[in-house]
Amino acid sequence: MTHLLADLDEAVGWMLEHLPRELQVGAPLGLGKPHRLLNALYARVAADPARPMTLYTALSLDPPRAAPGLERRFLEPFAQRHFGADFPRLAYVDAQRRDALPAHVSVEEFYLQSGALLGSSQAQRRYASLNYTHVARALADRGANCIVQKVAANEDGTRLSLSSNTDLTFDAVDAIVAAGLPRPMLVAEIDPQLPWLDGAAAVDADWFDLVVAPPAPYPRLFALPRQPVGVAEHAIGLYASTLVRDGGTLQIGIGALSDALCHALALRHEDNPAYRRVLHALDPSIERHPAVRTSGGLDPFAQGLYGCSEMINEGFRRLVDAGVIRRKVVDKASLMQRVNEGGASALDLELVERDGQFLHGAFYLGSQDFYDWLHGLDDATRRGIGMKRVSEVNELYGLDEGLERLQRRDGRFFNTCMMATALGAAVSDGLDDGRVVSGVGGQYNFVAMAHALPGGRSTLLLRATREAGGVAESNIRWNYGHTTIPRHLRDLYITEYGIADLRGQPDEDCIVAMAGVSDARFADGLLATAKRHRKLRGDFAMPAAWSDHTADALAATLAPFRRDGTLPDYPLGSDFTPVEQRLVRALGWLKSRTGSRRDKLATVAAALLGPGDATDAEAMERMDLSQPRSAGDWLQARLLRLALHRTQAAAA
C-alpha cells in the first residue's frame, strides 16, 4: 500500500523506520533528483553515525560558483535570476566539494558535472567508471535498497510520470529483483514544475511505496544556461551536418558543439541556399568529400530524421520545431521492414502516422524555455515523444534487437571529446593523472552501436586547440595517458578545419587525416613525431593548404555570416540579456588574454594606458562599476572597459 505524505521530515522518518540500518540509496541523474527530499535525508543521516548511507547517482547538478572579481560581479546577479534565490543546492554536493562528507556517508557517481569536482578527493576516490547501460547491474551488485525520484503527477494524482528520467529506475528495479534481492523501496517526490510525459514514462501511483507531495512554493527546475557558439563551434557544426543522411537517425550530445550542429541542420532544411553559401565559403569542395558523398548530403530533409538519444535537449526542440525530426518509428518489426524497403501499403503508412513516434530519449535536460516547450506541447507532438529505458535507447541488445536495427537506419551518432590521438583514440572524460572530468556516460555505447549498425557512423567533435596557462595547445595529440574510446573503434572526427574519416583505415592514413584537421601550428610537429616512430613515410610533406588552418583565417571566412545573422552567437536562444551577452564576449576575451603572467601584465598595461571613458555605460552599470569605490574596483573597471572596447570593435 502506498503511503502519502506532505512533510519532508516526516517522509524521511518513515523511510528510516522501514529501511535497513545501512542505507543503499539510488537517485536519478540530473533533473530527476529530488533535491529537497535528498537534503532532508542527508541532514538526518549526517547527524547519526549509526545510520551509514551510500548514495548511488550521477550528474548532481549545482549552480555555478563564481570566483571573486569580475566573474562574481557578472555571475551572482545572473544566477539569482536564472536559478532563483530559493534553489535548493544539494547539501551532499557542497560537502563533497569541500571533502567534508561524514565518514559514514559515501557518494558514488558514474558521471560528474563536467570539471566541477576535479579538486575533490572524496568525489574522485568514489567515482565509478561505468557505461550508462551497466549502471542498473551495478546497483543490483551493490544491493540498493531504496530509489528516490522526482516525478510529475496527473490531475487526480492517480498516475505519476517519471518524466525527465526514465533512464535507470525501471532497469534498476528489474536488475535488483532478478538478482534475488528484495524490491527496493521506491520513493517519489511530486514536483508540479516537472512536465508531464505519458506512455512508458507513466505508472500508477501505487507503483511507489511512498509518495511525498511537499507544499508550495516550488523551486525552479535546474535549467542549463545556454552558452554562446563561437566561430570554431559553428564550423564544426556545419561540417557535421553534411554527414547526416535524409531519412536516417540522429543522436547528439550536449553543449555548444551540439547546439551548432542542430543550428546547421535546421539551416540546411529551412534555408538551403544560405546553408550552401556558408558551406562553400568554409570548404568549396565539401560536396566531393568522400564521407559526405557516401554517408551524408546537403539537401533539405524530405523524409526527416528519427531522434534516438539518451538525452533530449534544446537542440532536439529546435529540430522538432523546424520539421527536421519527424520520421516516425513503430514497435512492429515487420511494419518497419516494409517501410524501410519501400513496400509499405497505404494502411501501413496510416498506422505509422497514427502510432509512431519521432523522438525517443532516456532523460532530458535543458533551459527553462525547453521545459516550457515540453509543458506546452500539443497532443500530437507529445504523443510523438517517447521516454524510454536507457537499455532501450543506448544499445541494440535490449528487448528486440531486430526492431531496433530497423528503426535506427543510417544512424548518425554525434558526441564530443576533449582530445584525440593521431591514431584515432578519444579522450572524453578524464585526465592522464587519473582524475575524472565527467564520465564515459553513454559515449562508448553510441560509438559501439555505430559500428554494429549497417550504415551507422560515429562522429566525435572537438576543437582543434585549447588554452592552458595562456599557451595554445593542440587537442590532437600523438598520445595521451587516458583513453575513453580506443583506437580500434575509430570512425569520424571533426574539428573546425574539416572532417577526418578514419574508419577501416591503416595507421598512416589516419595520421595524415588527423593532421589535416589540426591547427597549422601543430600539424608539422605531429607529422614529425609519426615519422620518428615509423608510422609515416619519410617523404610526406604537409600540403600547403593546411597552412590556412588558423583561427584568424577561419574567423575571416565566417565573418560575413556572423554579421548577417546566419551564424548567431546564440542559435538556440539565450538566457542572458542583451547587455549580458556583450559582457560574456568581453569577459571571454579578457580571460583569454590573462592566462599567463606575461599576457596578464600586457593586458593590465593596455587597460591602464587606454581611454578611461566607458564604451558601454549599460554594461558598466550591470557590473556595478560605473562608480568604482576602491582601487581594486577601479582596476576592474579599466579592464572591463578595455575588453568591451575590443570585443565591440571586433563585432562591428
XYZ file of C-alpha atoms in Angstrom, residues 25 36 95-96 130 141 145 213 219 238 246 258 260 311 332 360 382 406 479 498 511 518 534 541 555 581 593 613:
28
model
C 20.099 4.736 -1.934
C 14.539 18.744 -1.176
C 30.172 18.733 1.476
C 31.759 16.593 -1.219
C 30.632 2.604 -15.821
C 25.520 -5.819 -7.278
C 17.512 -0.931 -1.077
C 3.936 15.981 -2.135
C 11.749 25.954 -6.585
C 28.459 22.857 -40.310
C 17.883 12.153 -45.018
C 25.822 20.145 -30.356
C 25.988 24.423 -33.534
C 19.409 12.916 -23.641
C 6.443 -3.614 -35.054
C 12.994 8.699 -28.092
C 3.503 14.986 -27.119
C 15.243 -1.393 -38.392
C 49.497 10.067 -27.455
C 37.387 19.670 -41.548
C 47.700 10.161 -39.055
C 44.755 20.119 -36.864
C 57.988 4.759 -38.182
C 55.216 16.810 -46.862
C 37.198 33.950 -38.413
C 25.624 38.835 -23.956
C 44.337 37.371 -22.570
C 35.723 56.623 -20.704
